[in-house]
Coordinates of C-alpha atoms in Angstrom, one line a residue:
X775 CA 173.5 -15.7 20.5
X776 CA 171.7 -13.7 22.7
X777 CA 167.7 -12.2 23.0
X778 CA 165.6 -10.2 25.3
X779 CA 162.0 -10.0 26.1
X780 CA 160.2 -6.5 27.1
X781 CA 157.6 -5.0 27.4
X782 CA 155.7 -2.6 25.3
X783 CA 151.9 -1.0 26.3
X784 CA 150.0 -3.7 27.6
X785 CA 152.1 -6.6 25.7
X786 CA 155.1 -8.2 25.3
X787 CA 157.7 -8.8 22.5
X788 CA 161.1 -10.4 22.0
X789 CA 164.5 -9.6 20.0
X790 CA 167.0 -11.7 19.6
X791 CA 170.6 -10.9 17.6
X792 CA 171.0 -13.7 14.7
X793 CA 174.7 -12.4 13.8
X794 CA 175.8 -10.9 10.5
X795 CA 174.3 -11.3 7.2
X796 CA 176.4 -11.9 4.1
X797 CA 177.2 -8.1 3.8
X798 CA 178.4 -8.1 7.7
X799 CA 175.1 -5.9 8.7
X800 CA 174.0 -7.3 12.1
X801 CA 170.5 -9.3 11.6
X802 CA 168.6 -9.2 14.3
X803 CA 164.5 -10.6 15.3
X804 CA 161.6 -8.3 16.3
X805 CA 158.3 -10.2 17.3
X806 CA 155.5 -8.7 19.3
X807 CA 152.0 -9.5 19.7
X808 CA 152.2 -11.6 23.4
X809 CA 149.7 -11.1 26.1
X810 CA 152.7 -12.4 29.0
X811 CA 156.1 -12.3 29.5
X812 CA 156.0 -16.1 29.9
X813 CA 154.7 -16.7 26.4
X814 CA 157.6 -14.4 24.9
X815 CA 160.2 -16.1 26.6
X816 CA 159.0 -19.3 25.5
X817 CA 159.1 -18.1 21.8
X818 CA 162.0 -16.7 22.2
X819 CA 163.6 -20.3 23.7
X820 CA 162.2 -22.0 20.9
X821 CA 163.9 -19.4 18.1
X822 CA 166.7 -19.7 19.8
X823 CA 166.3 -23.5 20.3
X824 CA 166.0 -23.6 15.9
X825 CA 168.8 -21.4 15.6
X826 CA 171.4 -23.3 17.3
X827 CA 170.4 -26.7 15.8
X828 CA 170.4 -25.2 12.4
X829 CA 166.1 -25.4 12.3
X830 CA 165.8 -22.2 11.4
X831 CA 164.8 -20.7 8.2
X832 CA 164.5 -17.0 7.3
X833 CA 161.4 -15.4 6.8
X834 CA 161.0 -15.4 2.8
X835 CA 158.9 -12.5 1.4
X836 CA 159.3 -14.8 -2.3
X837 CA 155.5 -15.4 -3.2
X838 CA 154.8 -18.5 -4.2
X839 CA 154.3 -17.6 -8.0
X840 CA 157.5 -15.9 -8.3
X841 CA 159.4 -19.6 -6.7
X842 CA 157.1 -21.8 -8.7
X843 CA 158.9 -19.8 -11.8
X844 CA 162.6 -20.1 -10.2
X845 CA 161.8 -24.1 -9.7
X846 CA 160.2 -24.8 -13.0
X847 CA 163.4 -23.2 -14.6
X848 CA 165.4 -25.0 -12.5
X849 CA 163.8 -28.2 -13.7
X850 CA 163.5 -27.3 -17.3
X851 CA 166.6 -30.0 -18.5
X852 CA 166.0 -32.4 -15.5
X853 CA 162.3 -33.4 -16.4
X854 CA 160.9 -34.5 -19.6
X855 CA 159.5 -31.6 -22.1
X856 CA 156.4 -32.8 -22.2
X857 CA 156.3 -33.1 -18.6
X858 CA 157.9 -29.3 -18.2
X859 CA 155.2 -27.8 -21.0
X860 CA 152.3 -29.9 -18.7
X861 CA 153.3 -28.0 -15.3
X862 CA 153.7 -24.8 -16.9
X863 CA 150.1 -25.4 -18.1
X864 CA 149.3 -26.6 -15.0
X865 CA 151.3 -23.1 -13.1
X866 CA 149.1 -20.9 -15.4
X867 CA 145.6 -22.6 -15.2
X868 CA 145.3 -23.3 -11.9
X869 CA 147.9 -22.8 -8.9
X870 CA 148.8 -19.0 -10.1
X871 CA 145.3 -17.3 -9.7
X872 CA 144.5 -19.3 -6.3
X873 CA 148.3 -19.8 -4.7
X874 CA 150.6 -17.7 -6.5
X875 CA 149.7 -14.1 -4.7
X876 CA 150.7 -16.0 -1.1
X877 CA 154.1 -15.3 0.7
X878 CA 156.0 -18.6 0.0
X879 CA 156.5 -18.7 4.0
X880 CA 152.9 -18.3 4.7
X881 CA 151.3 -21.0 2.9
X882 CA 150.2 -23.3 5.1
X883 CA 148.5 -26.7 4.6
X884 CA 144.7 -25.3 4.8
X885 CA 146.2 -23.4 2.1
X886 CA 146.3 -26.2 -0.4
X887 CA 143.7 -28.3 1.2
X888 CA 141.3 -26.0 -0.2
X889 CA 143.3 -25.8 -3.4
X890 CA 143.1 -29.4 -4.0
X891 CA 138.9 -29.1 -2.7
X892 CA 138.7 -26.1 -5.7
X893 CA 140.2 -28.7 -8.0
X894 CA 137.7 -31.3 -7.6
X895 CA 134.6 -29.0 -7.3
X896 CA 135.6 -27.3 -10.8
X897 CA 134.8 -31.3 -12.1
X898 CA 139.0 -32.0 -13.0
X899 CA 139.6 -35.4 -13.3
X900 CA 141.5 -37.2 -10.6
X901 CA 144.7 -38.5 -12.0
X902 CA 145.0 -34.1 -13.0
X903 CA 144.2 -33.4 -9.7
X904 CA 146.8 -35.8 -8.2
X905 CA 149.4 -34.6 -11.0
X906 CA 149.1 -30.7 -9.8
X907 CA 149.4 -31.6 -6.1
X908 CA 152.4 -33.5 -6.8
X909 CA 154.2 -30.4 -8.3
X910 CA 153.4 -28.2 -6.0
X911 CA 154.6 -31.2 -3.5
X912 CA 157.8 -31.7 -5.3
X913 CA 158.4 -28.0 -5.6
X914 CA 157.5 -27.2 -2.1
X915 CA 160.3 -30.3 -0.9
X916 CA 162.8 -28.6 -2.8
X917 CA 161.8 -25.5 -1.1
X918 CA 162.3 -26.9 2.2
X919 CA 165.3 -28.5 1.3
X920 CA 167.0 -25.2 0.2
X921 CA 166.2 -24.0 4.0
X922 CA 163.8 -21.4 2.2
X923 CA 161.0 -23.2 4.4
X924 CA 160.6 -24.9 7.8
X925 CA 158.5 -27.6 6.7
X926 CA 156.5 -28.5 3.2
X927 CA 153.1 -27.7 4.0
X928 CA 152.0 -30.2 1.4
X929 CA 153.5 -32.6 3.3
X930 CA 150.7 -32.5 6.0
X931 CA 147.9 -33.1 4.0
X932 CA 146.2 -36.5 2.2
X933 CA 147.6 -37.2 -1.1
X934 CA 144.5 -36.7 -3.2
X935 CA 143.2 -40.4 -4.2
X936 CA 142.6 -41.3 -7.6
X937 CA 139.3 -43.1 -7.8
X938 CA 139.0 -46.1 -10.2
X939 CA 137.1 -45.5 -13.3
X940 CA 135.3 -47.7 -14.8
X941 CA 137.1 -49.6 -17.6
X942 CA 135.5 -50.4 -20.9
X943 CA 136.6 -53.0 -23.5
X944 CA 135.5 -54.6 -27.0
X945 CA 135.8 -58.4 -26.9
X946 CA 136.7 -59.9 -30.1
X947 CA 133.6 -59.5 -32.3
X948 CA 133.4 -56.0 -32.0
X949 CA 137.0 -55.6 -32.1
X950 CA 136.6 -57.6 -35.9
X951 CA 133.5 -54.7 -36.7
X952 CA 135.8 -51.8 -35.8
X953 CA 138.9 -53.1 -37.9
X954 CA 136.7 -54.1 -40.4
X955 CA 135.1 -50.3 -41.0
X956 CA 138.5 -48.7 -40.1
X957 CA 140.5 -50.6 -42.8
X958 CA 138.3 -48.7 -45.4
X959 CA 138.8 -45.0 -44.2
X960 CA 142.6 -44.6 -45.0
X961 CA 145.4 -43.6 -42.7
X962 CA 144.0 -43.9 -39.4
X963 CA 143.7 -47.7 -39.4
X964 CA 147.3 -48.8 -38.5
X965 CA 147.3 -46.7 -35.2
X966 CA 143.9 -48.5 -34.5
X967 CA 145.1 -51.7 -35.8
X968 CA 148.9 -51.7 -33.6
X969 CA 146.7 -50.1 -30.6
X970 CA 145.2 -53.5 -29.9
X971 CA 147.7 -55.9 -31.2
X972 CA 150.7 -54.0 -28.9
X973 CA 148.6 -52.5 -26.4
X974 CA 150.8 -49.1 -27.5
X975 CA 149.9 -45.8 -25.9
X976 CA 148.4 -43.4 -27.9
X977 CA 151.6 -41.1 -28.1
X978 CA 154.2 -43.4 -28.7
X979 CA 152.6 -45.0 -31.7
X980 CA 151.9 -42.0 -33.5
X981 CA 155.5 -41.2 -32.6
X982 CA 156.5 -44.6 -34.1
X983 CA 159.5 -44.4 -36.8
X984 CA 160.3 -47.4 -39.4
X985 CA 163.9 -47.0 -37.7
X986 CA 162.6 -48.4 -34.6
X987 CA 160.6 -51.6 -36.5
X988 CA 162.6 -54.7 -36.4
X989 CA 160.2 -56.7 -39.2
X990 CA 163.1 -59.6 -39.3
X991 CA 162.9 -60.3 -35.4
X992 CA 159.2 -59.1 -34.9
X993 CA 160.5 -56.4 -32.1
X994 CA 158.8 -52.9 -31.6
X995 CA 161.1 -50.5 -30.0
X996 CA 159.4 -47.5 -28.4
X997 CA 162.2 -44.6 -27.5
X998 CA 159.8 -41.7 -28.5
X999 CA 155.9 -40.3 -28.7
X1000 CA 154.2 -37.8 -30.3
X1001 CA 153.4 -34.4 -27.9
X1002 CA 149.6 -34.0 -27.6
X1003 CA 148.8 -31.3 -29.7
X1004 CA 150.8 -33.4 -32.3
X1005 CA 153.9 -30.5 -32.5
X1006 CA 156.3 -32.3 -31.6
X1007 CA 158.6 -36.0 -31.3
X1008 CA 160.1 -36.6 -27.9
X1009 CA 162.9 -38.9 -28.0
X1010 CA 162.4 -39.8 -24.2
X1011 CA 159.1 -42.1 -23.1
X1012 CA 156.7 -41.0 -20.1
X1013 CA 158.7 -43.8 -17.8
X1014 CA 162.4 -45.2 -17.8
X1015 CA 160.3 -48.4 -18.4
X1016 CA 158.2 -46.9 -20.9
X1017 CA 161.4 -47.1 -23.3
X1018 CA 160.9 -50.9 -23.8
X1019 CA 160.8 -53.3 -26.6
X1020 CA 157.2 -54.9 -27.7
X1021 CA 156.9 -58.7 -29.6
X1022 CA 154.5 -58.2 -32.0
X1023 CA 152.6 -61.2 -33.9
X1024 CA 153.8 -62.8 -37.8
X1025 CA 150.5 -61.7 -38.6
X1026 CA 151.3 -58.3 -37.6
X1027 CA 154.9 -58.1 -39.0
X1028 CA 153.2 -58.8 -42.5
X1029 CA 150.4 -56.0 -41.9
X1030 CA 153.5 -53.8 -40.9
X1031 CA 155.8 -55.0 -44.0
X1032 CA 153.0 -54.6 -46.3
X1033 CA 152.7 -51.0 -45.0
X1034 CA 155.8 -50.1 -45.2
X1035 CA 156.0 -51.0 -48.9
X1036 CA 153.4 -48.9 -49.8
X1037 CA 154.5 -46.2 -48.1
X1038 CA 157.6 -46.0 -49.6
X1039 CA 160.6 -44.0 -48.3
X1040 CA 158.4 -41.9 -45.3
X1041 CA 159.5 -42.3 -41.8
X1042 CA 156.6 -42.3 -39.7
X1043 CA 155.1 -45.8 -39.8
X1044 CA 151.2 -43.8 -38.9
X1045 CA 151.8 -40.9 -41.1
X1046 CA 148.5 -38.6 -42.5
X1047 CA 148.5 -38.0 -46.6
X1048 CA 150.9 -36.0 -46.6
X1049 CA 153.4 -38.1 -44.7
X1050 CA 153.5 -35.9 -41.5
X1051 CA 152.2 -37.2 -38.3
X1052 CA 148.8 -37.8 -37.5
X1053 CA 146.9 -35.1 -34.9
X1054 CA 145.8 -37.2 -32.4
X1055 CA 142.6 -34.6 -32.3
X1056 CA 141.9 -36.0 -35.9
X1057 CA 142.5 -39.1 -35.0
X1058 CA 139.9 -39.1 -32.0
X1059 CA 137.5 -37.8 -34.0
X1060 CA 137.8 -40.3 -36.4
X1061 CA 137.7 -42.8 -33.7
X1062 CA 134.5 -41.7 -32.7
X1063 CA 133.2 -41.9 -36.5
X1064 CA 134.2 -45.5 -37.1
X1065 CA 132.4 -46.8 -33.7
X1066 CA 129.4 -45.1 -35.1
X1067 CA 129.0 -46.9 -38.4
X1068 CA 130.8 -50.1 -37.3
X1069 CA 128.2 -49.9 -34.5
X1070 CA 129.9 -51.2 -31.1
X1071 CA 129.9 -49.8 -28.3
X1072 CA 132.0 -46.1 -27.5
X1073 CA 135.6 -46.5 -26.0
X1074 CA 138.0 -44.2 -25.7
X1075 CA 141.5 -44.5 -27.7
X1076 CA 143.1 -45.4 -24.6
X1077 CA 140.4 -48.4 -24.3
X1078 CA 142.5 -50.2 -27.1
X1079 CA 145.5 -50.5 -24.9
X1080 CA 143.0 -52.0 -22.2
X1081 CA 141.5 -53.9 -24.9
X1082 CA 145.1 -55.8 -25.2
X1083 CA 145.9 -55.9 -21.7
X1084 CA 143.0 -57.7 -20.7
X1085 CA 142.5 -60.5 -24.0
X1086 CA 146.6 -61.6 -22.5
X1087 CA 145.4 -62.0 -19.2
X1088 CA 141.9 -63.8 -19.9
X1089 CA 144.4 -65.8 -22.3
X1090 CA 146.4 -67.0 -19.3
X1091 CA 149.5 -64.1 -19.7
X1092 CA 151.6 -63.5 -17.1
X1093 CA 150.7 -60.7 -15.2
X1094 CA 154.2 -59.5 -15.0
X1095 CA 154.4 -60.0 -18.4
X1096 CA 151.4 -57.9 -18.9
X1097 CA 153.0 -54.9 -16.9
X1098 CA 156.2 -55.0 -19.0
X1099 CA 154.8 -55.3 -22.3
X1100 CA 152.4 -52.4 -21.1
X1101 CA 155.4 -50.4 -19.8
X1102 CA 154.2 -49.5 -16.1
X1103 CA 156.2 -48.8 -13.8
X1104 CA 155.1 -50.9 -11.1
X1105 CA 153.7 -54.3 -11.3
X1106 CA 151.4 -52.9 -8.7
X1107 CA 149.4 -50.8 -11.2
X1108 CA 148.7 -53.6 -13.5
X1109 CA 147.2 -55.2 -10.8
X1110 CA 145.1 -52.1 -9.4
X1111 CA 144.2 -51.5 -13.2
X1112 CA 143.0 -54.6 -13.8
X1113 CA 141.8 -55.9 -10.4
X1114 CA 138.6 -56.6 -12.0
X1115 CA 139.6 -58.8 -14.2
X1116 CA 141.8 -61.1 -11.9
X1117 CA 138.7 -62.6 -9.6
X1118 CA 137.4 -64.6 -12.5
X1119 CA 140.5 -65.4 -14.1
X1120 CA 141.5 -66.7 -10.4
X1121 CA 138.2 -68.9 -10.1
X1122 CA 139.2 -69.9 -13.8
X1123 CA 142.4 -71.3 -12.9
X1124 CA 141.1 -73.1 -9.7
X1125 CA 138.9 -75.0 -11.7
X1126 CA 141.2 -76.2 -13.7
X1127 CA 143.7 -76.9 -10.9
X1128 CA 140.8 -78.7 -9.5
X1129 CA 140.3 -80.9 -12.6
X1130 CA 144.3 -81.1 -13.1
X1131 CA 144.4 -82.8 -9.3
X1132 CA 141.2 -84.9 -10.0
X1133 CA 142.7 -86.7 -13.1
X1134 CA 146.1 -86.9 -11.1
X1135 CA 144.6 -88.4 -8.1
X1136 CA 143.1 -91.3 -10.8
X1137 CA 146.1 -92.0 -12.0
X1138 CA 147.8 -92.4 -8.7
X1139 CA 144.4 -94.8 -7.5
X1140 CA 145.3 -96.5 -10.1
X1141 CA 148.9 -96.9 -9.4
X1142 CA 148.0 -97.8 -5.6
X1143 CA 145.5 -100.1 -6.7
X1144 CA 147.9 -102.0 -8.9
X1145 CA 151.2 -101.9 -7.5
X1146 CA 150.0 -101.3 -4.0
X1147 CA 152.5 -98.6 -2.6
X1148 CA 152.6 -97.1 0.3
X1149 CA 150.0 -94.3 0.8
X1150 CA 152.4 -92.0 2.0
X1151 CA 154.3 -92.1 -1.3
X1152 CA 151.1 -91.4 -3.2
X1153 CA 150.2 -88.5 -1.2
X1154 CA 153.8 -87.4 -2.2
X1155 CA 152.8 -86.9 -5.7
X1156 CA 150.0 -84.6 -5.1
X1157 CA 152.0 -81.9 -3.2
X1158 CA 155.4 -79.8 -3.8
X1159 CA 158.6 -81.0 -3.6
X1160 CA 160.5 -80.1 -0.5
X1161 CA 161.9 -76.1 -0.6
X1162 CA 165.4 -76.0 -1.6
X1163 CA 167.4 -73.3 1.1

């Protein structure tokens, strides 16, 4: 492969011959633009350089509107629905109208960085902020990937952080007041009701079915959720451990058969008057109409599920068993979620650690004191046994 550098007016440019295309027409590499020779031949080098070690990449004249489209296609049966109808949403809201009219090949890092500043300044939440990064992220990978880029520009900027917000819960008196005024206004009460007795996401119990309700062995098994605009049942979860399987309480297995009797043959085990599934809008709004008159403080639906999470570990739960009841993916977030929580529930435990080695220590006194043994075999029966490789 071969390439020249000449001269032209006061400047300098270089062509190089990059073989046939698919058609057999010879391809060959115009640039101009350098002030010396010396820069032109070092461009050159370093085409020439990518070309021979397989680095190089075409010059695409694809905008990035136009591959966003191709991608999202191309994802359509890979990635959930819910998750394809959010980043089309996402494609025509936001990226299209300040990305889209850019040559895929020419969008560069600054590029996005300002995107992603745009984002924030328009008062988007953070977790939708990170969310629309991350597809143009993925999409640009796969871009780069398919040798259609160099390099992902998104690569070489800061993953926008999610800040934590500020967490708010009902203890158990005002978790008695709301259920107490929610039980009186109909069909919204069992989503309220399994919200804080599962800790359930909003979607997948209003996308609860009777079918998936094991009353004899007190086992909720969550394999689908409701769409938010209430349209539609998907029968996949947000997370491959979102599909999981939730103990619930005797007292809830006789709310739940008591419900079920009166509801007769319907499927949906939170169903509106009509037997349909309840619009999460309407059931928001109702949400917001029960805290008034049963007057606690204003949480969000979400809230419940915290509500749950957080009465388990002040009860002395597991925090693993916290995250998999919950369904997160990571054991990682339950911690970051619920950081605040942990401090006290760690001074909590120390104290009684403290008062569990205090009354040991007694008895072992005692047993000095009486039997006289050696002190090295008391000593022995404060601390751990001896790892086992």
């Amino acid at each position: 492969m071969k390439g020249t550098v000449e001269k032209e007016g006061n400047s300098w440019f270089y062509v190089v011959d990059l073989g046939k295309d698919e058609y057999g027409k010879r391809k060959r590499k115009k640039k101009r633009g350098f002030k010396t020779k010396k820069e032109a031949q070092q461009a050159l080098t370093k085409l020439l350089h990518e070309v021979n070690t397989g680095a190089y990449v075409e010059p695409s004249n694809m905008k990035y509107e136009s591959y966003l489209h191709e991608w999202l296609e191309g994802k359509k049966h890979v990635i959930s629905k819910q998750t394809y109808i959010l980043y089309c949403n996402f494609m025509k809201v936001h990226v299209v109208s300040q990305l889209g009219h850019i040559q895929l090949n020419k969008l560069s890092p600054l590029h996005i960085q300002k995107f992603i500043a745009n984002l924030k300044n328009k008062g988007l939440a953070d977790g939708t902020v990170r969310r629309i990064f991350t597809m143009i992220n993925v999409s640009l990978n796969a871009a780069e990937k398919m040798q259609i880029i160099p390099k992902n520009p998104a690569s070489l900027i800061e993953k926008p952080k999610e800040g934590k917000s500020n967490i708010t819960v009902w203890d158990v008196p005002e978790i008695n007041k709301f259920l107490q005024v929610a039980e009186s206004k109909g069909n919204y009460y069992p989503a309220f009701f399994l919200a804080i007795m599962s800790g359930m996401r909003q979607g997948e119990i209003l996308g609860l079915s009777w079918k998936d309700v094991d009353l004899n062995n007190g086992i909720i098994y969550i394999t689908q959720i409701l769409s938010h605009d209430g349209s539609e049942i998907f029968t996949r979860a947000k997370t491959k451990q979102s599909i999981r399987s939730v103990s619930i309480s005797p007292n809830t297995v006789d709310f739940l058969r008591t419900l079920k009797q009166q509801q007769g043959l319907n499927d949906m085990v939170v169903q509106s008057s009509k037997g349909t599934p309840v619009s999460p809008s309407n059931l928001i709004k109702e949400m917001k109409r029960i805290i008034k008159l049963a007057g606690v403080p204003p949480i969000r639906f979400h809230d419940l599920r915290h509500t749950h999470a957080i009465l388990m570990l002040k009860n002395g739960e597991h925090v693993k068993v916290v995250s998999e009841r919950l369904g997160h993916s990571k054991i990682q977030m339950t911690l970051d979620t619920y950081s605040h929580v942990l401090p006290n529930m760690q001074a909590d435990a120390a104290k009684r650690t403290l008062v569990s080695i205090k009354r040991k220590a007694l008895t072992v006194q005692g047993l000095f004191q009486n039997k006289k043994q050696h002190p090295i075999k008391i000593i022995s029966l404060l601390l751990p046994g001896p790892r086992r490789m």
